[in-house]
Short mmCIF file of C-alpha atoms in Angstrom, two decimals:
data_model
loop_
_atom_site.label_atom_id
_atom_site.label_comp_id
_atom_site.label_asym_id
_atom_site.label_seq_id
_atom_site.Cartn_x
_atom_site.Cartn_y
_atom_site.Cartn_z
CA MET A 1 -58.46 11.64 -14.50
CA ALA A 2 -55.01 10.40 -15.45
CA PHE A 3 -55.20 7.79 -12.69
CA ILE A 4 -58.54 6.47 -13.99
CA LYS A 5 -57.18 6.27 -17.53
CA THR A 6 -54.08 4.40 -16.36
CA ALA A 7 -56.12 2.01 -14.25
CA PHE A 8 -58.42 1.29 -17.21
CA LEU A 9 -55.47 0.56 -19.49
CA VAL A 10 -53.90 -1.79 -16.92
CA CYS A 11 -57.15 -3.72 -16.44
CA ALA A 12 -57.86 -3.88 -20.18
CA THR A 13 -54.35 -5.15 -20.88
CA ALA A 14 -54.69 -7.79 -18.17
CA VAL A 15 -58.02 -9.03 -19.52
CA LEU A 16 -56.76 -9.17 -23.11
CA THR A 17 -53.57 -10.95 -22.04
CA VAL A 18 -55.55 -13.58 -20.17
CA TYR A 19 -58.43 -14.22 -22.55
CA LEU A 20 -57.37 -13.24 -26.08
CA PRO A 21 -54.92 -16.16 -26.58
CA GLN A 22 -57.78 -18.58 -25.96
CA LEU A 23 -59.29 -17.59 -29.34
CA TRP A 24 -56.39 -19.35 -31.07
CA THR A 25 -56.21 -22.41 -28.82
CA THR A 26 -55.83 -25.60 -30.87
CA THR A 27 -58.42 -28.31 -30.21
CA ARG A 28 -56.68 -31.56 -29.30
CA PRO A 29 -58.07 -35.04 -28.72
CA ILE A 30 -58.97 -35.68 -25.09
CA ILE A 31 -56.76 -38.37 -23.61
CA THR A 32 -57.23 -39.93 -20.17
CA ALA A 33 -55.87 -43.17 -18.74
CA GLY A 34 -55.14 -44.99 -15.50
CA THR A 35 -56.88 -47.36 -13.13
CA VAL A 36 -59.47 -47.25 -10.36
CA GLN A 37 -60.58 -49.94 -7.96
CA PRO A 38 -64.23 -51.10 -7.88
CA GLY A 39 -66.41 -48.42 -6.30
CA PHE A 40 -64.27 -45.51 -7.50
CA GLU A 41 -65.32 -45.52 -11.16
CA PRO A 42 -67.22 -42.19 -10.77
CA VAL A 43 -63.91 -40.45 -9.98
CA ALA A 44 -62.37 -41.53 -13.31
CA LYS A 45 -65.59 -40.56 -15.11
CA LEU A 46 -65.53 -37.08 -13.57
CA PHE A 47 -61.82 -36.68 -14.34
CA ARG A 48 -62.52 -37.18 -18.06
CA GLU A 49 -65.60 -34.95 -17.93
CA ASN A 50 -63.46 -32.19 -16.45
CA PHE A 51 -61.40 -32.24 -19.65
CA GLU A 52 -64.51 -32.39 -21.81
CA ASN A 53 -66.30 -29.55 -20.00
CA GLY A 54 -63.39 -27.13 -19.71
CA VAL A 55 -62.79 -27.53 -15.97
CA GLU A 56 -59.40 -28.92 -16.95
CA TYR A 57 -57.31 -26.92 -19.40
CA SER A 58 -56.70 -28.34 -22.89
CA THR A 59 -53.14 -27.00 -23.06
CA GLY A 60 -52.03 -28.90 -19.97
CA GLY A 61 -52.09 -32.31 -18.37
CA SER A 62 -53.03 -33.53 -14.90
CA ALA A 63 -52.99 -36.52 -12.60
CA TYR A 64 -54.98 -37.52 -9.54
CA SER A 65 -54.25 -40.33 -7.12
CA VAL A 66 -55.92 -41.70 -3.99
CA TYR A 67 -54.81 -44.18 -1.33
CA TYR A 68 -57.54 -45.59 0.92
CA LYS A 69 -56.89 -47.83 3.93
CA GLY A 70 -53.34 -48.37 2.72
CA SER A 71 -54.21 -49.34 -0.85
CA LYS A 72 -54.05 -47.39 -4.09
CA VAL A 73 -57.63 -47.05 -5.31
CA VAL A 74 -57.36 -44.21 -7.85
CA ASP A 75 -54.44 -43.58 -10.20
CA ILE A 76 -55.51 -41.55 -13.23
CA TRP A 77 -53.93 -39.06 -15.61
CA GLY A 78 -54.81 -37.18 -18.75
CA GLY A 79 -54.10 -34.33 -21.11
CA TYR A 80 -50.67 -33.37 -22.37
CA ALA A 81 -47.26 -33.19 -20.75
CA ASP A 82 -46.34 -30.88 -23.63
CA SER A 83 -49.26 -29.73 -25.78
CA GLU A 84 -47.01 -27.89 -28.24
CA ALA A 85 -45.26 -31.16 -29.05
CA ASP A 86 -48.47 -33.23 -28.69
CA ARG A 87 -46.73 -35.26 -25.98
CA PRO A 88 -49.40 -36.98 -23.87
CA TRP A 89 -49.22 -37.17 -20.10
CA LYS A 90 -48.00 -40.66 -19.26
CA GLU A 91 -47.99 -42.89 -16.21
CA ASP A 92 -44.48 -41.76 -15.25
CA SER A 93 -44.90 -38.06 -16.11
CA VAL A 94 -43.84 -35.73 -13.31
CA ALA A 95 -44.35 -32.02 -12.69
CA VAL A 96 -43.44 -29.29 -10.23
CA PHE A 97 -45.50 -29.40 -7.03
CA TYR A 98 -44.52 -25.90 -5.87
CA SER A 99 -45.49 -25.35 -2.21
CA THR A 100 -46.90 -28.84 -1.77
CA THR A 101 -43.19 -29.58 -1.29
CA LYS A 102 -43.42 -27.91 2.14
CA GLY A 103 -45.70 -30.67 3.39
CA ILE A 104 -43.05 -33.21 2.45
CA ALA A 105 -40.50 -31.10 4.34
CA GLY A 106 -42.81 -31.15 7.37
CA ILE A 107 -42.91 -34.96 7.22
CA CYS A 108 -39.11 -35.07 7.28
CA MET A 109 -39.03 -32.85 10.36
CA ALA A 110 -41.64 -35.04 12.07
CA MET A 111 -39.44 -38.07 11.39
CA LEU A 112 -36.54 -36.36 13.17
CA VAL A 113 -38.79 -35.79 16.19
CA ASP A 114 -39.85 -39.45 16.06
CA LYS A 115 -36.18 -40.45 16.09
CA GLY A 116 -35.53 -38.29 19.17
CA LEU A 117 -33.15 -36.03 17.25
CA LEU A 118 -35.40 -32.97 17.34
CA ASP A 119 -37.82 -31.47 19.86
CA TYR A 120 -40.53 -29.11 18.67
CA ASP A 121 -40.34 -27.12 21.91
CA LYS A 122 -36.59 -26.60 22.04
CA THR A 123 -35.05 -23.52 20.49
CA VAL A 124 -33.69 -23.66 16.97
CA ALA A 125 -30.50 -22.07 18.31
CA SER A 126 -29.92 -25.04 20.64
CA TYR A 127 -29.28 -27.10 17.51
CA TRP A 128 -27.98 -24.30 15.31
CA PRO A 129 -26.15 -21.70 17.48
CA GLU A 130 -25.58 -19.21 14.64
CA PHE A 131 -29.35 -18.92 14.23
CA ALA A 132 -29.56 -16.88 17.46
CA GLN A 133 -28.38 -13.71 15.69
CA ASN A 134 -30.58 -10.61 15.57
CA GLY A 135 -33.10 -11.58 18.25
CA LYS A 136 -33.84 -15.14 17.17
CA ASP A 137 -32.39 -16.89 20.24
CA ASN A 138 -35.80 -17.82 21.74
CA ILE A 139 -37.50 -19.05 18.55
CA THR A 140 -38.54 -22.67 19.01
CA VAL A 141 -38.70 -25.32 16.33
CA ARG A 142 -42.49 -25.28 16.69
CA THR A 143 -42.62 -21.51 16.15
CA LEU A 144 -40.48 -21.85 13.02
CA LEU A 145 -42.55 -24.71 11.55
CA ASN A 146 -45.79 -22.88 12.38
CA HIS A 147 -44.75 -19.90 10.23
CA GLN A 148 -44.71 -17.70 13.36
CA ALA A 149 -40.98 -16.88 13.45
CA GLY A 150 -41.21 -13.66 11.42
CA LEU A 151 -38.78 -15.07 8.84
CA SER A 152 -41.05 -14.95 5.80
CA TYR A 153 -38.35 -13.14 3.81
CA THR A 154 -34.71 -12.16 4.16
CA PRO A 155 -33.23 -8.67 3.66
CA GLU A 156 -30.50 -10.30 1.57
CA LYS A 157 -31.88 -11.53 -1.74
CA MET A 158 -32.04 -15.22 -2.45
CA SER A 159 -30.47 -16.47 -5.68
CA LEU A 160 -29.97 -19.68 -7.62
CA ALA A 161 -26.25 -19.31 -7.03
CA LEU A 162 -26.86 -19.19 -3.27
CA LEU A 163 -28.95 -22.38 -3.39
CA LYS A 164 -25.87 -24.16 -4.73
CA ASP A 165 -23.83 -23.28 -1.63
CA GLN A 166 -25.46 -24.71 1.50
CA ASP A 167 -22.94 -23.13 3.89
CA ALA A 168 -23.33 -19.65 2.41
CA LEU A 169 -27.10 -20.09 2.36
CA GLY A 170 -27.06 -21.09 6.02
CA ASN A 171 -25.12 -17.94 6.91
CA VAL A 172 -27.63 -15.70 5.13
CA LEU A 173 -30.57 -17.38 6.87
CA ALA A 174 -28.85 -17.31 10.28
CA ARG A 175 -28.27 -13.56 10.26
CA ALA A 176 -31.71 -12.60 8.92
CA PRO A 177 -33.73 -10.62 11.49
CA PRO A 178 -37.40 -11.42 12.23
CA GLN A 179 -39.89 -9.13 10.50
CA TRP A 180 -42.22 -9.22 13.54
CA LYS A 181 -41.88 -10.36 17.14
CA PRO A 182 -41.64 -14.17 16.93
CA GLY A 183 -44.68 -16.00 18.25
CA THR A 184 -47.02 -13.02 18.14
CA ALA A 185 -48.39 -13.59 14.62
CA HIS A 186 -48.21 -15.99 11.72
CA GLY A 187 -47.22 -15.16 8.17
CA TYR A 188 -46.82 -17.87 5.56
CA HIS A 189 -43.08 -18.37 4.92
CA ALA A 190 -43.67 -19.03 1.24
CA MET A 191 -40.06 -19.32 0.08
CA THR A 192 -38.02 -19.55 3.30
CA PHE A 193 -39.79 -22.37 5.18
CA GLY A 194 -38.05 -25.23 3.40
CA LEU A 195 -34.67 -23.50 3.44
CA TYR A 196 -34.75 -23.05 7.21
CA ALA A 197 -36.02 -26.61 7.70
CA SER A 198 -33.18 -28.02 5.61
CA GLN A 199 -30.51 -26.04 7.46
CA LEU A 200 -31.91 -27.23 10.79
CA LEU A 201 -32.05 -30.82 9.56
CA ARG A 202 -28.39 -30.68 8.48
CA ARG A 203 -27.42 -29.87 12.07
CA VAL A 204 -29.40 -32.61 13.84
CA ASP A 205 -29.01 -35.43 11.33
CA SER A 206 -26.05 -37.69 12.17
CA LYS A 207 -25.05 -37.74 8.49
CA HIS A 208 -25.53 -33.96 8.11
CA ARG A 209 -27.70 -34.50 5.06
CA THR A 210 -29.77 -31.80 3.38
CA LEU A 211 -33.53 -32.21 3.53
CA GLY A 212 -33.60 -33.45 -0.06
CA GLN A 213 -30.97 -36.08 0.64
CA PHE A 214 -32.71 -37.12 3.86
CA PHE A 215 -36.04 -37.50 2.03
CA LYS A 216 -34.45 -39.55 -0.73
CA GLU A 217 -32.74 -42.00 1.64
CA GLU A 218 -35.35 -42.21 4.40
CA ILE A 219 -38.62 -42.02 2.44
CA ALA A 220 -38.30 -42.07 -1.36
CA GLN A 221 -36.08 -45.13 -1.70
CA PRO A 222 -37.42 -47.34 1.13
CA PHE A 223 -41.08 -46.61 0.32
CA ASP A 224 -40.73 -46.44 -3.49
CA VAL A 225 -41.90 -42.84 -3.78
CA ASP A 226 -41.30 -41.03 -7.08
CA PHE A 227 -40.80 -37.55 -5.63
CA HIS A 228 -37.63 -35.48 -5.65
CA ILE A 229 -36.32 -32.43 -3.84
CA GLY A 230 -33.41 -31.98 -6.19
CA LEU A 231 -34.43 -33.75 -9.42
CA PRO A 232 -31.65 -35.74 -11.13
CA VAL A 233 -30.90 -34.10 -14.47
CA GLU A 234 -31.29 -37.44 -16.24
CA SER A 235 -34.95 -37.53 -15.14
CA PHE A 236 -35.81 -34.13 -16.60
CA HIS A 237 -37.22 -35.70 -19.78
CA ARG A 238 -40.22 -36.86 -17.72
CA VAL A 239 -41.09 -33.33 -16.51
CA ALA A 240 -44.28 -31.89 -17.96
CA ARG A 241 -43.89 -28.48 -19.56
CA LEU A 242 -45.40 -25.81 -17.32
CA VAL A 243 -48.12 -23.66 -18.86
CA GLY A 244 -50.87 -21.40 -17.57
CA HIS A 245 -50.76 -18.34 -15.38
CA SER A 246 -48.61 -19.45 -12.45
CA GLY A 247 -45.70 -17.54 -14.01
CA ASN A 248 -47.53 -14.20 -13.80
CA PHE A 249 -48.75 -13.73 -10.25
CA ILE A 250 -50.80 -10.56 -10.79
CA LEU A 251 -52.61 -11.87 -13.90
CA SER A 252 -53.27 -15.11 -12.06
CA LEU A 253 -54.99 -13.25 -9.24
CA LEU A 254 -57.00 -11.09 -11.64
CA LYS A 255 -58.41 -14.09 -13.45
CA GLY A 256 -59.09 -15.78 -10.14
CA LEU A 257 -61.29 -13.06 -8.66
CA SER A 258 -64.10 -15.61 -8.43
CA SER A 259 -62.14 -17.13 -5.55
CA PRO A 260 -62.89 -15.52 -2.14
CA LEU A 261 -59.36 -16.41 -1.04
CA ASN A 262 -57.82 -14.62 -4.02
CA ARG A 263 -59.96 -11.56 -3.34
CA GLN A 264 -58.84 -11.46 0.29
CA MET A 265 -55.19 -11.76 -0.74
CA MET A 266 -55.49 -8.98 -3.29
CA TRP A 267 -57.19 -6.72 -0.73
CA ALA A 268 -54.42 -7.41 1.81
CA MET A 269 -51.81 -6.50 -0.80
CA ALA A 270 -53.70 -3.35 -1.85
CA THR A 271 -54.00 -2.17 1.74
CA GLY A 272 -50.40 -2.95 2.68
CA LYS A 273 -51.38 -5.76 5.07
CA SER A 274 -49.52 -8.49 3.18
CA ASP A 275 -45.78 -9.14 3.12
CA LEU A 276 -46.14 -10.98 -0.19
CA PRO A 277 -44.62 -8.21 -2.36
CA LYS A 278 -41.52 -8.24 -0.14
CA ILE A 279 -41.38 -12.04 -0.29
CA LEU A 280 -41.50 -11.99 -4.09
CA GLU A 281 -38.81 -9.33 -4.27
CA SER A 282 -36.47 -11.05 -1.83
CA SER A 283 -36.78 -14.35 -3.70
CA GLY A 284 -34.74 -12.93 -6.58
CA ASP A 285 -34.19 -15.24 -9.55
CA THR A 286 -35.26 -18.33 -7.59
CA LEU A 287 -38.89 -17.49 -8.36
CA GLU A 288 -38.60 -16.38 -11.98
CA PRO A 289 -41.02 -18.39 -14.20
CA GLU A 290 -38.19 -19.44 -16.53
CA ALA A 291 -36.31 -21.02 -13.63
CA PHE A 292 -38.90 -23.79 -13.37
CA LEU A 293 -38.34 -24.77 -16.99
CA ARG A 294 -34.64 -25.56 -16.62
CA PRO A 295 -33.19 -28.92 -15.49
CA GLU A 296 -30.31 -27.25 -13.66
CA THR A 297 -32.78 -25.30 -11.53
CA LEU A 298 -34.95 -28.27 -10.56
CA ALA A 299 -31.76 -30.15 -9.67
CA LEU A 300 -31.25 -27.63 -6.85
CA GLU A 301 -32.76 -28.14 -3.43
CA GLN A 302 -35.44 -25.59 -2.58
CA PRO A 303 -37.75 -27.53 -0.22
CA SER A 304 -40.26 -24.68 -0.27
CA ALA A 305 -41.16 -24.93 -3.93
CA TYR A 306 -38.97 -27.10 -6.19
CA GLY A 307 -40.36 -30.55 -5.40
CA VAL A 308 -40.99 -32.67 -8.50
CA GLY A 309 -42.86 -35.95 -8.66
CA THR A 310 -46.05 -37.82 -9.50
CA ALA A 311 -49.46 -37.44 -7.90
CA ARG A 312 -49.17 -41.14 -7.09
CA ALA A 313 -46.06 -40.47 -5.00
CA VAL A 314 -47.55 -37.70 -2.86
CA ALA A 315 -50.83 -39.57 -2.41
CA LYS A 316 -48.89 -42.63 -1.31
CA VAL A 317 -46.98 -40.72 1.38
CA TYR A 318 -50.13 -39.08 2.74
CA GLY A 319 -51.96 -42.38 2.40
CA ILE A 320 -49.39 -44.02 4.68
CA LEU A 321 -49.78 -41.22 7.25
CA ALA A 322 -53.57 -41.47 7.05
CA ASN A 323 -53.24 -45.21 7.68
CA GLY A 324 -51.63 -44.62 11.07
CA GLY A 325 -48.14 -44.12 9.68
CA LYS A 326 -47.83 -47.67 8.38
CA THR A 327 -47.99 -49.24 4.95
CA LYS A 328 -50.45 -52.03 4.30
CA GLU A 329 -47.54 -54.42 4.78
CA GLY A 330 -46.78 -52.97 8.24
CA LYS A 331 -43.71 -50.86 7.44
CA THR A 332 -43.61 -47.68 9.56
CA LEU A 333 -42.99 -44.23 8.10
CA LEU A 334 -44.11 -42.16 11.10
CA SER A 335 -45.56 -43.04 14.49
CA SER A 336 -49.30 -42.68 15.07
CA LYS A 337 -48.48 -40.40 18.02
CA ALA A 338 -46.62 -37.98 15.75
CA ILE A 339 -49.47 -37.97 13.24
CA LYS A 340 -52.12 -37.25 15.88
CA LYS A 341 -50.12 -34.20 17.05
CA ILE A 342 -50.39 -32.59 13.64
CA ILE A 343 -54.15 -32.13 13.95
CA SER A 344 -54.75 -32.27 17.71
CA GLU A 345 -52.23 -29.54 18.56
CA ALA A 346 -53.37 -27.15 15.81
CA LYS A 347 -54.76 -23.84 17.08
CA ASP A 348 -57.21 -21.62 15.24
CA ASP A 349 -57.14 -18.11 16.71
CA GLY A 350 -58.92 -16.56 13.74
CA SER A 351 -56.15 -14.04 13.08
CA LEU A 352 -55.22 -12.98 9.56
CA ASP A 353 -52.07 -14.45 8.10
CA LYS A 354 -49.56 -11.67 7.41
CA THR A 355 -48.73 -13.10 3.98
CA VAL A 356 -51.94 -14.43 2.45
CA GLY A 357 -54.27 -11.98 4.20
CA PHE A 358 -56.90 -14.43 5.43
CA PRO A 359 -57.18 -16.75 8.46
CA ALA A 360 -55.17 -19.95 8.05
CA VAL A 361 -54.52 -22.80 10.45
CA ILE A 362 -50.99 -24.14 10.16
CA ASN A 363 -49.34 -26.63 12.51
CA LEU A 364 -45.90 -28.23 12.35
CA GLY A 365 -45.55 -27.37 8.67
CA PHE A 366 -49.02 -28.45 7.50
CA PHE A 367 -52.21 -26.63 6.60
CA ILE A 368 -55.07 -27.95 8.72
CA SER A 369 -58.56 -28.12 7.22
CA GLU A 370 -61.58 -30.38 7.10
CA TYR A 371 -63.98 -31.85 4.60
CA GLU A 372 -67.54 -32.57 5.69
CA GLY A 373 -66.44 -32.65 9.31
CA SER A 374 -63.45 -34.91 8.67
CA PRO A 375 -60.10 -33.27 9.68
CA GLN A 376 -57.36 -33.11 7.05
CA PHE A 377 -53.74 -32.04 6.99
CA GLY A 378 -51.47 -31.44 4.03
CA HIS A 379 -50.28 -28.63 1.81
CA PRO A 380 -51.54 -26.84 -1.31
CA GLY A 381 -49.21 -25.61 -4.02
CA ALA A 382 -49.29 -22.74 -6.51
CA GLY A 383 -51.32 -23.44 -9.61
CA GLY A 384 -53.70 -25.86 -7.87
CA MET A 385 -51.37 -28.63 -6.65
CA GLN A 386 -52.45 -30.65 -3.63
CA GLY A 387 -51.39 -33.28 -1.12
CA ARG A 388 -53.74 -34.15 1.76
CA ALA A 389 -54.33 -36.79 4.41
CA ASP A 390 -57.55 -37.62 6.23
CA PRO A 391 -56.65 -39.96 9.12
CA GLN A 392 -60.29 -40.38 10.14
CA ARG A 393 -61.18 -41.86 6.75
CA LYS A 394 -57.69 -43.35 6.20
CA LEU A 395 -57.45 -41.38 2.99
CA GLY A 396 -54.49 -39.84 1.14
CA MET A 397 -54.99 -37.71 -1.99
CA SER A 398 -52.89 -35.73 -4.42
CA TYR A 399 -53.61 -33.62 -7.47
CA LEU A 400 -50.93 -32.48 -9.92
CA SER A 401 -51.09 -30.48 -13.13
CA SER A 402 -48.74 -28.91 -15.65
CA TYR A 403 -51.29 -26.12 -16.05
CA GLY A 404 -50.84 -23.61 -13.27
CA SER A 405 -54.34 -22.30 -12.64
CA GLN A 406 -55.27 -19.07 -10.89
CA PHE A 407 -56.48 -21.05 -7.87
CA GLY A 408 -53.29 -21.62 -5.90
CA LEU A 409 -54.64 -21.31 -2.36
CA GLY A 410 -56.29 -24.71 -2.05
CA ASP A 411 -59.61 -24.02 -3.75
CA ASP A 412 -58.94 -25.16 -7.32
CA PRO A 413 -62.20 -26.48 -8.87
CA ARG A 414 -60.29 -29.31 -10.54
CA PHE A 415 -59.13 -30.80 -7.24
CA MET A 416 -62.23 -29.84 -5.29
CA SER A 417 -64.53 -31.68 -7.72
CA LEU A 418 -62.37 -34.82 -7.61
CA GLN A 419 -62.16 -34.70 -3.83
CA ALA A 420 -65.96 -34.47 -3.57
CA ALA A 421 -66.37 -37.44 -5.91
CA THR A 422 -63.83 -39.44 -3.89
CA TYR A 423 -65.65 -38.88 -0.61
CA LYS A 424 -68.98 -39.82 -2.19
CA CYS A 425 -67.48 -43.13 -3.34
CA ILE A 426 -66.11 -43.81 0.14
CA ASP A 427 -69.46 -42.93 1.73
CA LYS A 428 -71.16 -45.51 -0.48
CA LEU A 429 -68.54 -48.15 0.27
CA GLU A 430 -68.80 -47.55 4.00
CA ALA A 431 -72.61 -47.32 4.11
#
């Protein structure tokens, strides 16, 4: 009886915490702006309707961008970068992309392979000898990037202080033991993926750069991409204030029970089949909600979750990859051979991911999916963030919001509705 009473109180508190504040939400004017190329007007219309109909959240702001056949065809934004201060979302507003950052990290690793500095099928220890500790000597780069290395969390807690010391961080990661036999299962390395990738990159790059530095010098600057893994403090004024439920993981899942993916994750956690609680605990203060509100935190490099930029930037990068790895002007970011590997070498064995609790196809650092039979690769982020490429349609898309919704597993209605509208426009243009 006591258990039932406690459970009722917990559920009632959760519901009141989620829904009661909405009774006092201030009504603000709906603001949307941006540009679309001829044929894509329905996307901009839907974007505004999403704000009008409550699909978008009035206390936040969002942006959506699309590159098609190498050209920017959709670049729209709306809502508020800071609703409390009535600060509208602007063309240069940026926000935290969370795990969408991992896709950018995967692109950096693919570039190293393209340059002949890294081989997916060689062991990580062949580049980073210290990594071989505690049974990790046979883990290949491919196994690590496919989230199959068993390194989804470390026994030693991560901390913001540790992120400031790359050498100390590398030592902690090198001595961490696998949590399952490498290569026998996959479990989403939610907070460690980017850290391991960066440490590996430091050891194969001739300049020994971190992943954030490599991205800045090899992609951001040459291709004019407004995305940062390690945001300069002087750019913090452009960051949209984070709101919503992404700061409270349990409440976020409770409100998102309409999502089949959320339900599967909650069941995996309830039955002890998910490592997520251990991941959250081992992340220490690096995953505290307040951390994402501070300029000194976002200035740190955490290539798993701290990426900051515009939707335009992420769409541009994926748009280049979808266009065969070249810009419209012919400048190469990644070889077409490397891009084809991302989808063609992906394997779907139907097994449950040990972190998220449902089947997921991941290859070389990217989530593999499809839309209406067209293969996609990219990476979702907590709160509904997205970055995707569709090489078959030569399409790159990105969605970004300051409102962290409860749909953080790739099925956010805001993005999904815009994606559907985008494909309809392309179908008409190609008919």
